[in-house]
């Protein structure tokens, strides 16, 4: 194998310019150097990462770069990051030309690659200027000597554009050609079998079985066939699946062919049976149609005959029907007039109610507006008083101001006169001497005089400020007092307003209770009136319905009238039995009527004397005969309680409702009679159980005590209860009318309720105004409180200022007096002779004569000015308050004017509404009179209609039987026509072919969408011959005429259930036989299709079988190749790893070393499940790799790497700090192993910082930092000379 001779670097990372790393003929070379010498230039993003990167070596990056490793594996994101960059001093200044000038002696220099990432700098001495024109390209060249001794130059460059350029022997090649040239020397770039990075060692030891398998696949070349292997595997599985699919299809089709052949034979048999069944169905259909048509024809002829009879009878009653129609028209006309009047009354009442309702708010609004106007006027009076008070205050203050001004003017005059009187004139020589002495005094006390002048000026300024603060303080205190008075006034109004609100709420609650009582009573009466009206209307409707069509004989009418007269004349008459009791349920009517029998119309009286009086009355008045039951003297038997508990029967006395006052009479008429639900129950009780009692079934059949049985009177008896029901309805109507008339008028309490509503609205409005006034007082009180707080706050703010200024002013006076005393002492010394000569005690006496007037004048003027300022501020404040008061007066006057206008408008509206209300009331009275007249007419018309109806019913009784017969025949015709239509529609739906005549329409004319020739929901029209209940559409045959020639004569003659049953039986028998067959009628068609598909499936199956065989052969070929390559590498590595690991772990104390081996999980497909690596250090039991120490993992990983490298060894092996995690003993073992295996064919380049390793190497390459040149440089040393 060849050998790596040297590396040449140009502007690569920290190497500026051209540098050469010589390896020479050494097969074990170590690269060393101190940290920070430029051996590592990783461009880490932080100082910590940079220091960690310094543990590597630039040569590692250079070798990796030149041999084609990507920049991402060189700890750089871009190739440009690998180009050399200069350094800039922290204290340097950047010139316009790009150079850096140092601003003073020694400075700290920063690596450009570190500065760019914010890392630390190292101190260095640099020249005054340094160029910043960094290079933009770099290259690394590896000089390699092959087996023939020829040198090859592999060069990789970084262009100005930041891309890579590859050259071999100075010839530009592609990256692929570059890699192929290195693979020819067994340098595998993808597998990286020529170098080991620092972090790779422990990662290799801890990698998963599949990752280890992938590593061996890369080394063996098996990984290159992985994609083809996976593709052919998928293709093989898909071909097998396709073959199985076609095989299953072929088997299924063979099974279908057999099945369809059997179904074809069944279909032929089924077709024969179907023909016989169709013939039987046609015969049965013809049989039914023939006899249905014959029944229709016979019934139709009979109907026509009866209809002729009905026509003749109806002509005789047409006259009476016309009378009924005329009476109905008159009744309807009167009813329409009544309805019209009632609608008019309702409208009038509605208008009256609307007018009354509209009056209520008008009255309320008038009261409210009047109350508002009164309150507004009262409020205006109060505010006017306040306005007058403020005007008086302003006048008084203005008068005071004028008085002060006059006093000031008078004082000015007096002051001028005093100045003239007290003034003294000196001689010219005295004045000259005075001026000279004054100048002398000024010179002697110039310092004190200057300070005194300054202090006096300050005194005047401070005095003005103190006076201003005092005036402001007085004004604020006056304002606080005024606001406090106003706040108390507002608080007083608040209390009064709250009392008004409480009283108003109490009055509102009281009025509401009264109004609710009136409203509840009105609503109760209205509801009661409505309920009574509804009951009366329902009663009248039921009465009309019950009377409609009722026929009463004159005898019955006269008897009812006689009983009614007797009840009025004799108080002891209770009424008829039928009136005093009522069946509890509808079903008991017939039975109860039968039980009562002859007592049905008997009259119940209280005693015998009443009965005699009634009989005498009937005899004298010739009003017929009656049976009387005096309930006080009649004898009754106790009810047999044993009969009450029998199932299906009731005691007759228990089936009726009656008043307890007539209980004896009811027991008398019912006796021990029993009501049974059925006749069978009655027979069981009387015949089987032998009960001696009259038993009556619900249909009116009677079994007497003697065993006789009678019945058949149910309808006449039920009609008798209807007469009683009508009478009861009339009594109920009269009772309801009396109750309605007894109710008080709805408008009786309307006035009081309206008055209460008006008062309540007024009180609510009053409460609203009071609440609004209370809220206004609250807002005013809050505003005054806020103003008072603000004023007090200002007082509190101004008072300390005033007191502070006053204290400062006092101190200033003391200072003035001190300086003034010093000046006076000088003046006394200087002016002593002058004053003695002129007769003054001191010069100040002289000057006071001249200056006292001026001082007095200034003081007096100041007092006048303060008085004027105080009065003017008070006047301004009062004027502002006066303006606000005038504004409030104007607002209230406008509101009062609006209220008065509103009152006038509402008064006019009230007058007009009252007049309209009176007009509507008179109109309503007139409408009521008209309604009463029309109702009386309606009563007469109703009676006339009822009378005419009774006449019509008398004469129409004879045609009832005929109409019933017609109805029965029509129903028979409809049933037959419906059956015929159903048969024809069945023929159409079921496609039954029946013989038709030549002129017949086809069966397609029969509708099948739900239309029927007979409408069961059609309404029958009574008493009209032309519109009989027979719907002629029921006879419609849609033009279809059946040919019955094929029907046997015996079937035409015989029409009984036995014949039809035999025809249906034949059809059923044939259908049962057909059901047992259950053929597939499409078996023949499907048989042909399946046979053609079978041929296609045979071809598809053969094609799939061939494709599956080819896919299997191709897959097995690739699998065998891949397995062979993998097993070859695995076997070699597995054999080598044990000895290598023993050699690495052997020591004098442990000459046997440790054990290591590889275990494949799947021998058939070793690259599928993975490979496990086991290592057992000396004297330690087996454990997983992850539980080994860092040094043990490193030794195991190195053993694996050396074993893998031995399979396809590259000519050189670069190790980057693989001893970082090892102790000295293990480092020595690694050094011995490398030294022992280094030689021709195996060149080791080791990067290490541990002396135990690099001191055993044959050559050293040292890297150091040249601070002057701002670049990393290298030195080479041959250690063999020293070993």
PDB file of N, CA, C and O in Angstrom, residues 417-455:
ATOM      1  N   UNK A 417     -50.312 117.825  52.921  1.00  0.00           N
ATOM      2  CA  UNK A 417     -50.258 119.016  53.761  1.00  0.00           C
ATOM      3  C   UNK A 417     -49.282 118.829  54.916  1.00  0.00           C
ATOM      4  O   UNK A 417     -48.470 119.734  55.249  1.00  0.00           O
ATOM      5  N   UNK A 418     -49.285 117.668  55.588  1.00  0.00           N
ATOM      6  CA  UNK A 418     -48.379 117.401  56.715  1.00  0.00           C
ATOM      7  C   UNK A 418     -46.940 117.433  56.279  1.00  0.00           C
ATOM      8  O   UNK A 418     -46.051 117.870  57.016  1.00  0.00           O
ATOM      9  N   UNK A 419     -46.684 116.953  55.091  1.00  0.00           N
ATOM     10  CA  UNK A 419     -45.303 116.946  54.569  1.00  0.00           C
ATOM     11  C   UNK A 419     -44.805 118.365  54.411  1.00  0.00           C
ATOM     12  O   UNK A 419     -43.623 118.659  54.678  1.00  0.00           O
ATOM     13  N   UNK A 420     -45.666 119.239  53.984  1.00  0.00           N
ATOM     14  CA  UNK A 420     -45.237 120.624  53.792  1.00  0.00           C
ATOM     15  C   UNK A 420     -44.984 121.323  55.131  1.00  0.00           C
ATOM     16  O   UNK A 420     -44.065 122.125  55.293  1.00  0.00           O
ATOM     17  N   UNK A 421     -45.824 121.011  56.148  1.00  0.00           N
ATOM     18  CA  UNK A 421     -45.688 121.666  57.446  1.00  0.00           C
ATOM     19  C   UNK A 421     -44.433 121.228  58.175  1.00  0.00           C
ATOM     20  O   UNK A 421     -43.720 122.007  58.775  1.00  0.00           O
ATOM     21  N   UNK A 422     -44.113 119.929  58.249  1.00  0.00           N
ATOM     22  CA  UNK A 422     -43.036 119.404  59.065  1.00  0.00           C
ATOM     23  C   UNK A 422     -41.689 119.423  58.347  1.00  0.00           C
ATOM     24  O   UNK A 422     -40.685 119.046  58.898  1.00  0.00           O
ATOM     25  N   UNK A 423     -41.673 119.771  57.138  1.00  0.00           N
ATOM     26  CA  UNK A 423     -40.392 119.827  56.422  1.00  0.00           C
ATOM     27  C   UNK A 423     -39.515 120.975  56.936  1.00  0.00           C
ATOM     28  O   UNK A 423     -39.980 122.018  57.421  1.00  0.00           O
ATOM     29  N   UNK A 424     -38.063 120.798  56.885  1.00  0.00           N
ATOM     30  CA  UNK A 424     -37.110 121.806  57.389  1.00  0.00           C
ATOM     31  C   UNK A 424     -36.093 122.079  56.302  1.00  0.00           C
ATOM     32  O   UNK A 424     -35.540 121.140  55.741  1.00  0.00           O
ATOM     33  N   UNK A 425     -35.726 123.383  56.054  1.00  0.00           N
ATOM     34  CA  UNK A 425     -34.821 123.790  54.976  1.00  0.00           C
ATOM     35  C   UNK A 425     -33.443 124.112  55.580  1.00  0.00           C
ATOM     36  O   UNK A 425     -33.337 124.885  56.542  1.00  0.00           O
ATOM     37  N   UNK A 426     -32.423 123.453  55.053  1.00  0.00           N
ATOM     38  CA  UNK A 426     -31.056 123.663  55.502  1.00  0.00           C
ATOM     39  C   UNK A 426     -30.352 124.704  54.620  1.00  0.00           C
ATOM     40  O   UNK A 426     -30.732 124.908  53.454  1.00  0.00           O
ATOM     41  N   UNK A 427     -29.209 125.269  55.229  1.00  0.00           N
ATOM     42  CA  UNK A 427     -28.381 126.198  54.442  1.00  0.00           C
ATOM     43  C   UNK A 427     -27.551 125.402  53.453  1.00  0.00           C
ATOM     44  O   UNK A 427     -27.374 124.180  53.599  1.00  0.00           O
ATOM     45  N   UNK A 428     -27.024 126.118  52.506  1.00  0.00           N
ATOM     46  CA  UNK A 428     -26.259 125.444  51.455  1.00  0.00           C
ATOM     47  C   UNK A 428     -24.990 124.825  52.039  1.00  0.00           C
ATOM     48  O   UNK A 428     -24.614 123.708  51.682  1.00  0.00           O
ATOM     49  N   UNK A 429     -24.319 125.559  52.996  1.00  0.00           N
ATOM     50  CA  UNK A 429     -23.099 124.994  53.581  1.00  0.00           C
ATOM     51  C   UNK A 429     -23.408 123.752  54.401  1.00  0.00           C
ATOM     52  O   UNK A 429     -22.650 122.778  54.387  1.00  0.00           O
ATOM     53  N   UNK A 430     -24.556 123.786  55.116  1.00  0.00           N
ATOM     54  CA  UNK A 430     -24.946 122.602  55.893  1.00  0.00           C
ATOM     55  C   UNK A 430     -25.252 121.423  54.965  1.00  0.00           C
ATOM     56  O   UNK A 430     -24.905 120.273  55.252  1.00  0.00           O
ATOM     57  N   UNK A 431     -25.900 121.724  53.873  1.00  0.00           N
ATOM     58  CA  UNK A 431     -26.205 120.655  52.922  1.00  0.00           C
ATOM     59  C   UNK A 431     -24.935 120.074  52.320  1.00  0.00           C
ATOM     60  O   UNK A 431     -24.810 118.860  52.144  1.00  0.00           O
ATOM     61  N   UNK A 432     -23.927 121.015  52.037  1.00  0.00           N
ATOM     62  CA  UNK A 432     -22.685 120.500  51.478  1.00  0.00           C
ATOM     63  C   UNK A 432     -21.977 119.638  52.498  1.00  0.00           C
ATOM     64  O   UNK A 432     -21.451 118.565  52.181  1.00  0.00           O
ATOM     65  N   UNK A 433     -21.971 120.123  53.784  1.00  0.00           N
ATOM     66  CA  UNK A 433     -21.345 119.324  54.823  1.00  0.00           C
ATOM     67  C   UNK A 433     -22.075 117.998  55.029  1.00  0.00           C
ATOM     68  O   UNK A 433     -21.466 116.945  55.203  1.00  0.00           O
ATOM     69  N   UNK A 434     -23.407 118.061  54.954  1.00  0.00           N
ATOM     70  CA  UNK A 434     -24.212 116.814  55.092  1.00  0.00           C
ATOM     71  C   UNK A 434     -23.904 115.801  53.981  1.00  0.00           C
ATOM     72  O   UNK A 434     -23.693 114.621  54.230  1.00  0.00           O
ATOM     73  N   UNK A 435     -23.796 116.343  52.786  1.00  0.00           N
ATOM     74  CA  UNK A 435     -23.515 115.442  51.650  1.00  0.00           C
ATOM     75  C   UNK A 435     -22.113 114.852  51.772  1.00  0.00           C
ATOM     76  O   UNK A 435     -21.886 113.678  51.458  1.00  0.00           O
ATOM     77  N   UNK A 436     -21.131 115.734  52.217  1.00  0.00           N
ATOM     78  CA  UNK A 436     -19.766 115.222  52.385  1.00  0.00           C
ATOM     79  C   UNK A 436     -19.714 114.137  53.433  1.00  0.00           C
ATOM     80  O   UNK A 436     -19.099 113.076  53.247  1.00  0.00           O
ATOM     81  N   UNK A 437     -20.366 114.413  54.565  1.00  0.00           N
ATOM     82  CA  UNK A 437     -20.364 113.415  55.640  1.00  0.00           C
ATOM     83  C   UNK A 437     -21.102 112.123  55.202  1.00  0.00           C
ATOM     84  O   UNK A 437     -20.712 111.016  55.570  1.00  0.00           O
ATOM     85  N   UNK A 438     -22.160 112.314  54.425  1.00  0.00           N
ATOM     86  CA  UNK A 438     -22.895 111.137  53.953  1.00  0.00           C
ATOM     87  C   UNK A 438     -22.047 110.269  53.047  1.00  0.00           C
ATOM     88  O   UNK A 438     -22.077 109.053  53.119  1.00  0.00           O
ATOM     89  N   UNK A 439     -21.200 110.958  52.216  1.00  0.00           N
ATOM     90  CA  UNK A 439     -20.307 110.181  51.342  1.00  0.00           C
ATOM     91  C   UNK A 439     -19.271 109.455  52.174  1.00  0.00           C
ATOM     92  O   UNK A 439     -18.921 108.314  51.884  1.00  0.00           O
ATOM     93  N   UNK A 440     -18.839 110.098  53.231  1.00  0.00           N
ATOM     94  CA  UNK A 440     -17.866 109.450  54.113  1.00  0.00           C
ATOM     95  C   UNK A 440     -18.490 108.226  54.804  1.00  0.00           C
ATOM     96  O   UNK A 440     -17.864 107.172  54.920  1.00  0.00           O
ATOM     97  N   UNK A 441     -19.736 108.397  55.218  1.00  0.00           N
ATOM     98  CA  UNK A 441     -20.433 107.268  55.843  1.00  0.00           C
ATOM     99  C   UNK A 441     -20.613 106.126  54.839  1.00  0.00           C
ATOM    100  O   UNK A 441     -20.418 104.950  55.169  1.00  0.00           O
ATOM    101  N   UNK A 442     -20.936 106.511  53.628  1.00  0.00           N
ATOM    102  CA  UNK A 442     -21.140 105.474  52.597  1.00  0.00           C
ATOM    103  C   UNK A 442     -19.858 104.709  52.327  1.00  0.00           C
ATOM    104  O   UNK A 442     -19.887 103.483  52.125  1.00  0.00           O
ATOM    105  N   UNK A 443     -18.711 105.463  52.359  1.00  0.00           N
ATOM    106  CA  UNK A 443     -17.470 104.755  52.100  1.00  0.00           C
ATOM    107  C   UNK A 443     -17.121 103.829  53.252  1.00  0.00           C
ATOM    108  O   UNK A 443     -16.641 102.723  53.061  1.00  0.00           O
ATOM    109  N   UNK A 444     -17.391 104.303  54.474  1.00  0.00           N
ATOM    110  CA  UNK A 444     -17.029 103.495  55.647  1.00  0.00           C
ATOM    111  C   UNK A 444     -17.941 102.269  55.798  1.00  0.00           C
ATOM    112  O   UNK A 444     -17.507 101.226  56.299  1.00  0.00           O
ATOM    113  N   UNK A 445     -19.198 102.402  55.401  1.00  0.00           N
ATOM    114  CA  UNK A 445     -20.162 101.273  55.580  1.00  0.00           C
ATOM    115  C   UNK A 445     -20.719 100.782  54.251  1.00  0.00           C
ATOM    116  O   UNK A 445     -21.900 100.447  54.132  1.00  0.00           O
ATOM    117  N   UNK A 446     -19.855 100.814  53.243  1.00  0.00           N
ATOM    118  CA  UNK A 446     -20.343 100.419  51.901  1.00  0.00           C
ATOM    119  C   UNK A 446     -20.818  98.957  51.878  1.00  0.00           C
ATOM    120  O   UNK A 446     -21.824  98.623  51.253  1.00  0.00           O
ATOM    121  N   UNK A 447     -20.078  98.096  52.578  1.00  0.00           N
ATOM    122  CA  UNK A 447     -20.457  96.669  52.568  1.00  0.00           C
ATOM    123  C   UNK A 447     -21.808  96.470  53.237  1.00  0.00           C
ATOM    124  O   UNK A 447     -22.721  95.826  52.682  1.00  0.00           O
ATOM    125  N   UNK A 448     -21.946  97.069  54.438  1.00  0.00           N
ATOM    126  CA  UNK A 448     -23.234  96.935  55.141  1.00  0.00           C
ATOM    127  C   UNK A 448     -24.345  97.632  54.379  1.00  0.00           C
ATOM    128  O   UNK A 448     -25.495  97.161  54.343  1.00  0.00           O
ATOM    129  N   UNK A 449     -23.995  98.776  53.741  1.00  0.00           N
ATOM    130  CA  UNK A 449     -25.021  99.500  53.001  1.00  0.00           C
ATOM    131  C   UNK A 449     -25.510  98.683  51.808  1.00  0.00           C
ATOM    132  O   UNK A 449     -26.706  98.629  51.519  1.00  0.00           O
ATOM    133  N   UNK A 450     -24.564  98.020  51.135  1.00  0.00           N
ATOM    134  CA  UNK A 450     -24.961  97.188  49.974  1.00  0.00           C
ATOM    135  C   UNK A 450     -25.857  96.038  50.418  1.00  0.00           C
ATOM    136  O   UNK A 450     -26.891  95.753  49.801  1.00  0.00           O
ATOM    137  N   UNK A 451     -25.429  95.379  51.498  1.00  0.00           N
ATOM    138  CA  UNK A 451     -26.248  94.264  51.989  1.00  0.00           C
ATOM    139  C   UNK A 451     -27.610  94.765  52.446  1.00  0.00           C
ATOM    140  O   UNK A 451     -28.633  94.120  52.224  1.00  0.00           O
ATOM    141  N   UNK A 452     -27.602  95.978  53.100  1.00  0.00           N
ATOM    142  CA  UNK A 452     -28.875  96.515  53.567  1.00  0.00           C
ATOM    143  C   UNK A 452     -29.800  96.837  52.403  1.00  0.00           C
ATOM    144  O   UNK A 452     -31.013  96.565  52.449  1.00  0.00           O
ATOM    145  N   UNK A 453     -29.214  97.431  51.342  1.00  0.00           N
ATOM    146  CA  UNK A 453     -30.048  97.732  50.167  1.00  0.00           C
ATOM    147  C   UNK A 453     -30.646  96.459  49.577  1.00  0.00           C
ATOM    148  O   UNK A 453     -31.830  96.424  49.199  1.00  0.00           O
ATOM    149  N   UNK A 454     -29.818  95.423  49.479  1.00  0.00           N
ATOM    150  CA  UNK A 454     -30.339  94.147  48.928  1.00  0.00           C
ATOM    151  C   UNK A 454     -31.439  93.576  49.807  1.00  0.00           C
ATOM    152  O   UNK A 454     -32.481  93.084  49.325  1.00  0.00           O
ATOM    153  N   UNK A 455     -31.183  93.680  51.135  1.00  0.00           N
ATOM    154  CA  UNK A 455     -32.189  93.132  52.050  1.00  0.00           C
ATOM    155  C   UNK A 455     -33.476  93.943  52.015  1.00  0.00           C
ATOM    156  O   UNK A 455     -34.581  93.395  52.116  1.00  0.00           O
TER     157      UNK A 455
END
